[in-house]
Coordinates of C-alpha atoms in Angstrom, one line a residue:
M1 CA 30.9 109.5 90.2
G2 CA 31.7 105.8 90.8
Q3 CA 29.3 102.8 90.6
T4 CA 26.6 102.8 93.2
L5 CA 24.4 100.1 94.9
S6 CA 20.7 99.8 94.8
E7 CA 20.6 100.4 98.6
P8 CA 23.3 102.0 100.8
V9 CA 25.5 100.2 103.3
T10 CA 24.8 102.2 106.4
K11 CA 26.8 100.2 108.9
K12 CA 29.4 102.4 110.5
E13 CA 32.9 101.6 111.7
S14 CA 33.6 103.9 114.6
A15 CA 36.2 104.4 117.3
S16 CA 37.1 106.8 120.1
C17 CA 40.2 107.7 122.2
A18 CA 41.2 110.4 124.7
N19 CA 43.9 111.8 126.9
E20 CA 44.4 115.0 128.8
N21 CA 44.7 117.0 125.5
Y22 CA 42.3 115.4 123.1
L23 CA 38.8 113.9 123.0
V24 CA 38.6 112.0 119.7
G25 CA 35.9 110.2 117.8
S26 CA 35.8 108.8 114.2
S27 CA 33.4 107.0 112.0
C28 CA 33.3 105.8 108.4
M29 CA 30.6 104.4 106.2
Q30 CA 30.5 102.8 102.8
G31 CA 27.2 104.4 101.8
W32 CA 26.0 104.0 98.2
R33 CA 29.4 103.0 96.8
V34 CA 30.1 99.5 95.7
D35 CA 33.3 99.4 97.8
M36 CA 34.8 101.2 100.8
E37 CA 37.9 103.0 99.7
D38 CA 38.6 105.4 102.5
A39 CA 41.1 105.1 105.4
H40 CA 41.8 107.2 108.5
T41 CA 44.3 107.5 111.3
H42 CA 44.1 109.0 114.8
L43 CA 47.2 108.7 117.1
L44 CA 47.2 110.6 120.4
S45 CA 50.9 110.4 120.5
L46 CA 53.4 109.2 118.0
P47 CA 55.7 106.3 119.1
D48 CA 58.8 108.3 118.1
D49 CA 57.5 111.5 119.7
P50 CA 55.0 111.2 122.5
K51 CA 54.4 115.0 122.5
C52 CA 53.1 114.9 118.9
A53 CA 49.6 113.8 117.9
F54 CA 48.7 112.8 114.3
F55 CA 45.2 112.7 112.7
A56 CA 44.5 111.9 109.0
V57 CA 41.8 111.1 106.5
Y58 CA 42.5 109.4 103.2
D59 CA 39.8 109.3 100.5
G60 CA 40.7 106.6 98.0
H61 CA 39.6 106.3 94.4
G62 CA 40.0 103.5 91.9
G63 CA 40.5 101.1 94.7
S64 CA 41.5 101.0 98.4
K65 CA 45.1 99.8 98.2
V66 CA 46.8 103.2 98.2
S67 CA 44.6 104.7 100.8
Q68 CA 45.1 101.8 103.2
Y69 CA 48.9 101.8 102.6
S70 CA 49.0 105.5 103.3
G71 CA 47.0 105.2 106.5
I72 CA 49.5 102.7 107.8
N73 CA 52.7 104.4 106.6
L74 CA 52.4 108.2 106.1
H75 CA 52.9 109.3 109.7
K76 CA 56.0 107.0 109.8
K77 CA 57.5 108.7 106.8
V78 CA 56.9 112.2 108.3
V79 CA 58.5 111.3 111.6
A80 CA 61.5 109.7 109.8
Q81 CA 62.5 112.9 108.1
K82 CA 65.5 114.7 109.7
E83 CA 63.5 117.9 109.5
F84 CA 61.0 116.5 111.9
S85 CA 63.7 116.0 114.6
E86 CA 65.0 119.5 113.8
G87 CA 61.5 121.0 114.4
N88 CA 60.9 121.9 110.7
M89 CA 57.5 120.2 110.6
K90 CA 56.4 121.9 107.3
E91 CA 59.3 120.4 105.4
A92 CA 59.0 117.1 107.2
I93 CA 55.4 116.8 106.0
E94 CA 56.2 117.8 102.5
K95 CA 59.1 115.3 102.2
G96 CA 57.1 112.6 104.0
F97 CA 54.3 112.8 101.4
L98 CA 56.7 112.6 98.5
E99 CA 58.8 109.8 99.9
L100 CA 55.8 107.7 100.6
D101 CA 54.6 108.3 97.1
Q102 CA 57.9 107.2 95.7
Q103 CA 58.0 104.2 98.0
M104 CA 54.6 103.0 96.7
R105 CA 56.0 103.2 93.1
V106 CA 58.5 100.5 93.9
D107 CA 56.7 98.5 96.6
E108 CA 55.5 95.1 95.3
E109 CA 52.2 95.7 97.0
T110 CA 51.4 98.9 95.3
K111 CA 53.6 99.5 92.3
D112 CA 51.2 98.1 89.7
D113 CA 48.1 99.5 91.4
V114 CA 46.0 102.1 89.6
S115 CA 44.3 103.6 92.6
G116 CA 45.1 106.9 94.3
T117 CA 44.0 108.8 97.5
T118 CA 43.7 112.2 98.9
A119 CA 45.5 112.9 102.2
V120 CA 44.7 115.5 104.7
V121 CA 46.7 115.2 107.9
V122 CA 46.8 117.3 111.1
L123 CA 49.9 117.1 113.3
I124 CA 49.8 118.9 116.7
K125 CA 52.8 119.4 118.9
E126 CA 53.1 121.7 121.9
G127 CA 50.3 123.9 120.8
D128 CA 51.4 124.2 117.1
V129 CA 49.1 122.8 114.4
Y130 CA 50.4 121.7 111.0
C131 CA 47.9 120.6 108.4
G132 CA 49.2 118.9 105.2
N133 CA 46.9 118.4 102.3
A134 CA 46.9 116.8 98.9
G135 CA 43.5 116.5 97.2
D136 CA 40.0 117.5 98.2
S137 CA 39.6 116.1 101.6
R138 CA 39.6 118.9 104.2
A139 CA 40.4 120.0 107.7
V140 CA 38.5 122.8 109.6
S141 CA 38.9 124.1 113.1
S142 CA 36.3 125.7 115.3
V143 CA 37.4 128.9 117.1
V144 CA 34.5 130.2 119.3
G145 CA 32.2 128.6 116.8
E146 CA 33.7 130.1 113.7
A147 CA 34.9 127.7 111.0
R148 CA 38.6 128.3 110.2
P149 CA 39.9 126.3 107.2
L150 CA 43.2 124.4 107.8
S151 CA 43.3 123.3 104.1
F152 CA 42.0 124.2 100.7
D153 CA 40.9 121.8 98.0
H154 CA 43.1 121.0 95.1
K155 CA 40.9 121.0 92.0
P156 CA 42.2 120.9 88.4
S157 CA 40.1 124.0 87.6
H158 CA 42.0 126.2 90.0
E159 CA 44.6 128.4 88.2
T160 CA 47.8 127.3 89.9
E161 CA 46.8 123.6 89.5
A162 CA 45.8 124.0 85.8
R163 CA 49.2 125.7 85.1
R164 CA 51.1 122.7 86.5
I165 CA 48.9 120.2 84.7
I166 CA 49.4 121.8 81.3
A167 CA 53.1 122.4 81.8
A168 CA 53.5 118.7 82.5
G169 CA 51.7 117.7 79.3
G170 CA 48.2 117.2 80.6
W171 CA 44.9 119.1 80.2
V172 CA 41.7 120.0 82.0
E173 CA 38.4 118.9 80.5
F174 CA 35.1 119.1 82.3
N175 CA 36.9 120.3 85.4
R176 CA 38.9 117.0 85.5
V177 CA 42.5 116.1 84.9
N178 CA 42.7 114.8 81.3
G179 CA 39.0 114.5 81.5
N180 CA 39.3 111.8 84.2
L181 CA 40.4 112.8 87.7
A182 CA 38.4 115.3 89.7
L183 CA 41.3 116.3 91.9
S184 CA 44.7 117.6 91.0
R185 CA 46.9 116.3 93.9
A186 CA 47.0 112.8 95.3
L187 CA 49.1 110.0 96.5
G188 CA 49.3 107.2 94.0
D189 CA 47.6 107.8 90.6
F190 CA 50.9 106.9 89.0
A191 CA 49.5 107.1 85.5
F192 CA 49.6 110.9 85.9
K193 CA 53.2 111.0 87.1
N194 CA 55.3 110.0 84.1
C195 CA 56.7 113.3 82.8
D196 CA 60.4 112.6 82.8
T197 CA 61.4 116.2 82.5
K198 CA 59.5 117.3 85.6
P199 CA 60.3 116.7 89.3
A200 CA 57.7 115.0 91.6
E201 CA 56.3 118.4 92.7
E202 CA 55.5 119.4 89.0
Q203 CA 53.8 116.2 87.7
I204 CA 50.3 116.4 86.1
V205 CA 49.1 115.0 89.5
T206 CA 51.5 115.6 92.4
A207 CA 51.6 114.2 95.9
F208 CA 53.3 117.5 97.1
P209 CA 51.1 118.9 99.9
D210 CA 50.2 122.4 100.9
V211 CA 51.0 122.9 104.6
I212 CA 49.1 125.4 106.7
T213 CA 50.2 126.2 110.2
D214 CA 48.2 127.5 113.2
K215 CA 48.8 128.0 116.9
L216 CA 46.2 126.7 119.4
T217 CA 44.6 129.2 121.7
P218 CA 42.0 128.5 124.5
D219 CA 39.4 129.6 122.0
H220 CA 40.1 126.6 119.7
E221 CA 37.4 124.1 120.4
F222 CA 37.8 121.2 117.9
I223 CA 39.1 120.2 114.5
V224 CA 37.2 118.2 111.9
L225 CA 38.9 116.2 109.2
A226 CA 36.7 114.6 106.6
C227 CA 36.5 113.4 103.0
D228 CA 34.6 115.2 100.3
G229 CA 31.6 112.9 100.9
I230 CA 31.0 115.3 103.8
W231 CA 32.1 118.6 102.4
D232 CA 30.2 118.2 99.1
V233 CA 27.0 118.1 101.2
M234 CA 27.7 120.6 104.0
T235 CA 29.9 123.8 104.2
N236 CA 32.7 124.3 106.6
Q237 CA 30.5 126.4 108.8
E238 CA 27.5 124.0 108.7
V239 CA 29.7 121.2 109.9
V240 CA 31.1 123.3 112.7
D241 CA 27.6 124.4 113.7
F242 CA 26.4 120.8 113.7
V243 CA 29.3 119.4 115.8
R244 CA 29.3 122.3 118.2
E245 CA 25.6 121.9 118.9
K246 CA 26.1 118.3 119.7
L247 CA 29.1 118.9 122.0
A248 CA 27.1 121.5 123.8
E249 CA 24.7 118.7 124.5
K250 CA 27.6 116.7 126.0
R251 CA 27.5 114.2 123.2
D252 CA 30.6 112.0 122.7
P253 CA 32.6 112.7 119.5
Q254 CA 32.1 109.1 118.2
S255 CA 28.3 109.4 118.2
I256 CA 28.6 112.9 116.7
C257 CA 30.6 111.5 113.8
E258 CA 28.1 108.8 113.2
E259 CA 25.2 111.3 113.2
L260 CA 27.1 113.5 110.8
L261 CA 27.5 110.6 108.3
T262 CA 23.8 109.9 108.6
R263 CA 23.0 113.6 108.0
C264 CA 25.1 113.6 104.8
L265 CA 23.8 110.4 103.3
A266 CA 21.5 110.9 100.3
P267 CA 18.1 109.2 100.3
D268 CA 18.8 108.1 96.8
C269 CA 21.4 108.5 94.1
Q270 CA 19.4 110.1 91.4
M271 CA 20.3 113.7 92.0
G272 CA 23.9 114.1 90.8
G273 CA 25.7 112.0 93.4
L274 CA 25.8 114.3 96.4
G275 CA 25.6 112.2 99.5
C276 CA 26.4 109.0 97.6
D277 CA 30.1 108.8 98.3
N278 CA 32.1 106.9 100.9
M279 CA 32.2 109.0 104.0
T280 CA 34.8 109.4 106.7
V281 CA 35.1 111.9 109.5
V282 CA 37.6 112.4 112.4
L283 CA 36.6 114.8 115.2
V284 CA 39.3 116.0 117.5
G285 CA 38.1 117.8 120.6
L286 CA 40.7 120.1 122.0
L287 CA 40.8 119.9 125.8
H288 CA 43.9 122.1 126.5
G289 CA 44.6 119.9 129.6
Q290 CA 41.1 120.5 131.1
S291 CA 38.1 118.2 131.5
P292 CA 35.6 117.4 128.7
D293 CA 33.0 119.4 130.6
T294 CA 35.1 122.6 129.9
L295 CA 34.9 121.8 126.2
F296 CA 31.2 121.2 126.3
T297 CA 30.7 124.5 128.1
K298 CA 32.8 126.4 125.6
C299 CA 30.6 125.0 122.7
A300 CA 27.5 126.3 124.4
R301 CA 28.7 129.9 124.1
P302 CA 27.4 132.1 121.3
A303 CA 29.6 131.9 118.3
V304 CA 31.9 134.9 117.5
F305 CA 32.5 135.6 113.8
T306 CA 35.6 137.5 112.7
G307 CA 35.4 137.1 108.9
V308 CA 38.3 134.6 108.7
N309 CA 36.0 131.8 107.5
N310 CA 36.7 131.0 103.9
E311 CA 34.8 128.3 102.0
D312 CA 36.3 126.8 98.8
G313 CA 35.9 129.0 95.8
D314 CA 32.5 129.2 94.1
Q315 CA 31.8 128.0 90.5
N316 CA 32.1 131.6 89.1
Q317 CA 35.5 132.0 90.5
I318 CA 36.6 128.6 89.2
Q319 CA 35.5 129.5 85.7
Q320 CA 37.4 132.8 86.0
D321 CA 40.5 130.8 87.0
I322 CA 40.2 128.5 84.0
S323 CA 39.8 131.5 81.7
R324 CA 42.9 133.2 83.0
V325 CA 44.9 130.0 82.5
I326 CA 43.7 129.7 78.9
N327 CA 44.7 133.3 78.2
N328 CA 48.1 132.8 79.8
F329 CA 49.1 129.9 77.5
D330 CA 49.6 130.3 73.8
G331 CA 47.8 128.0 71.4
E332 CA 50.7 125.7 70.7
Q333 CA 51.2 124.9 74.4
R334 CA 47.5 124.1 74.8
V335 CA 47.5 121.8 71.8
N336 CA 50.6 120.0 73.0
A337 CA 49.1 119.7 76.5
A338 CA 45.9 118.1 75.1
N339 CA 47.9 115.9 72.7
Q340 CA 45.7 117.1 69.8
E341 CA 46.0 119.4 66.9
E342 CA 43.1 121.4 65.6
E343 CA 43.4 123.9 62.8
E344 CA 41.3 127.0 63.0
D345 CA 40.4 129.1 60.0
D346 CA 43.3 131.5 60.7
N347 CA 45.6 128.5 61.2
E348 CA 46.0 129.3 64.9
P349 CA 45.8 126.1 67.1
A350 CA 43.1 126.0 69.7
P351 CA 42.8 124.3 73.1
A352 CA 40.4 121.6 72.0
N353 CA 40.5 119.7 75.3
F354 CA 40.5 122.6 77.8
Q355 CA 36.9 123.2 78.5
V356 CA 35.4 126.3 80.1

């Protein structure tokens, strides 16, 4: 948890845009934090591909330079990949993330900066949805009122993430990378990307994104992208229910985003930090070539639940993941990963900095 103010900054920076396919609103708020470190993007059509829309949220930490730089440049990097023109959007997103990260390592503006940022992006083209994610911001779609995750959080306590961290010479302590960073993938954070024997995808903290694909149907109502300042307070389904109720009342997306920020803001910062973070949300209403009234009518229907909804893993599952990782690495590997040596009575090394 970063430093906080004695009173929150509740002024919101909001925007809206629309065309025949999308009704979009966004809002961000500094809240209790000393500085605003988030950034976001909503482009109804990309300059190099008018049929392609791009939406993103970047949750910065340790400063705002990397998040702001990413908000300006990531979509350009994705479009510049030859895979993009070939229709291989998944690989274009993956390469775009990694190339932007490498560019920031040598750019005079960012190369000495210590900050980092999450990145969750949604690219939509001709009915296909591609969501790229690095970090713990999140994208969720509403399908007849059911929350469908388009991304999953990257936490150092998850088994696959912990494996990579340890293999690259790091460790997990108090559910943080090297006892410091609460997420395991990010743009920037170059202090965690110095293992000369590992490629970019296998660094302690990597910018390599997971990419989830989906195909829009008439039942897809909207997509919400937001930083963890929202998701730490409300579940996927709670956010979908909140937004859907407002759309059924024919509220515009911008005002819905603003109200969601207010809903998630903590009354004080004395209860563990929930609701005390910077907050950013982008709401993408899916019009499917029809009028906004059609979307409003859809959102007034009773929700239909199919069981697809999956929230991020609970704490018990997280602890099980950590335990499995510990059991799968011998003592010497764990000690090397933690950069410590600790002798037990039986002379077997122990994972001193890998906490359960």
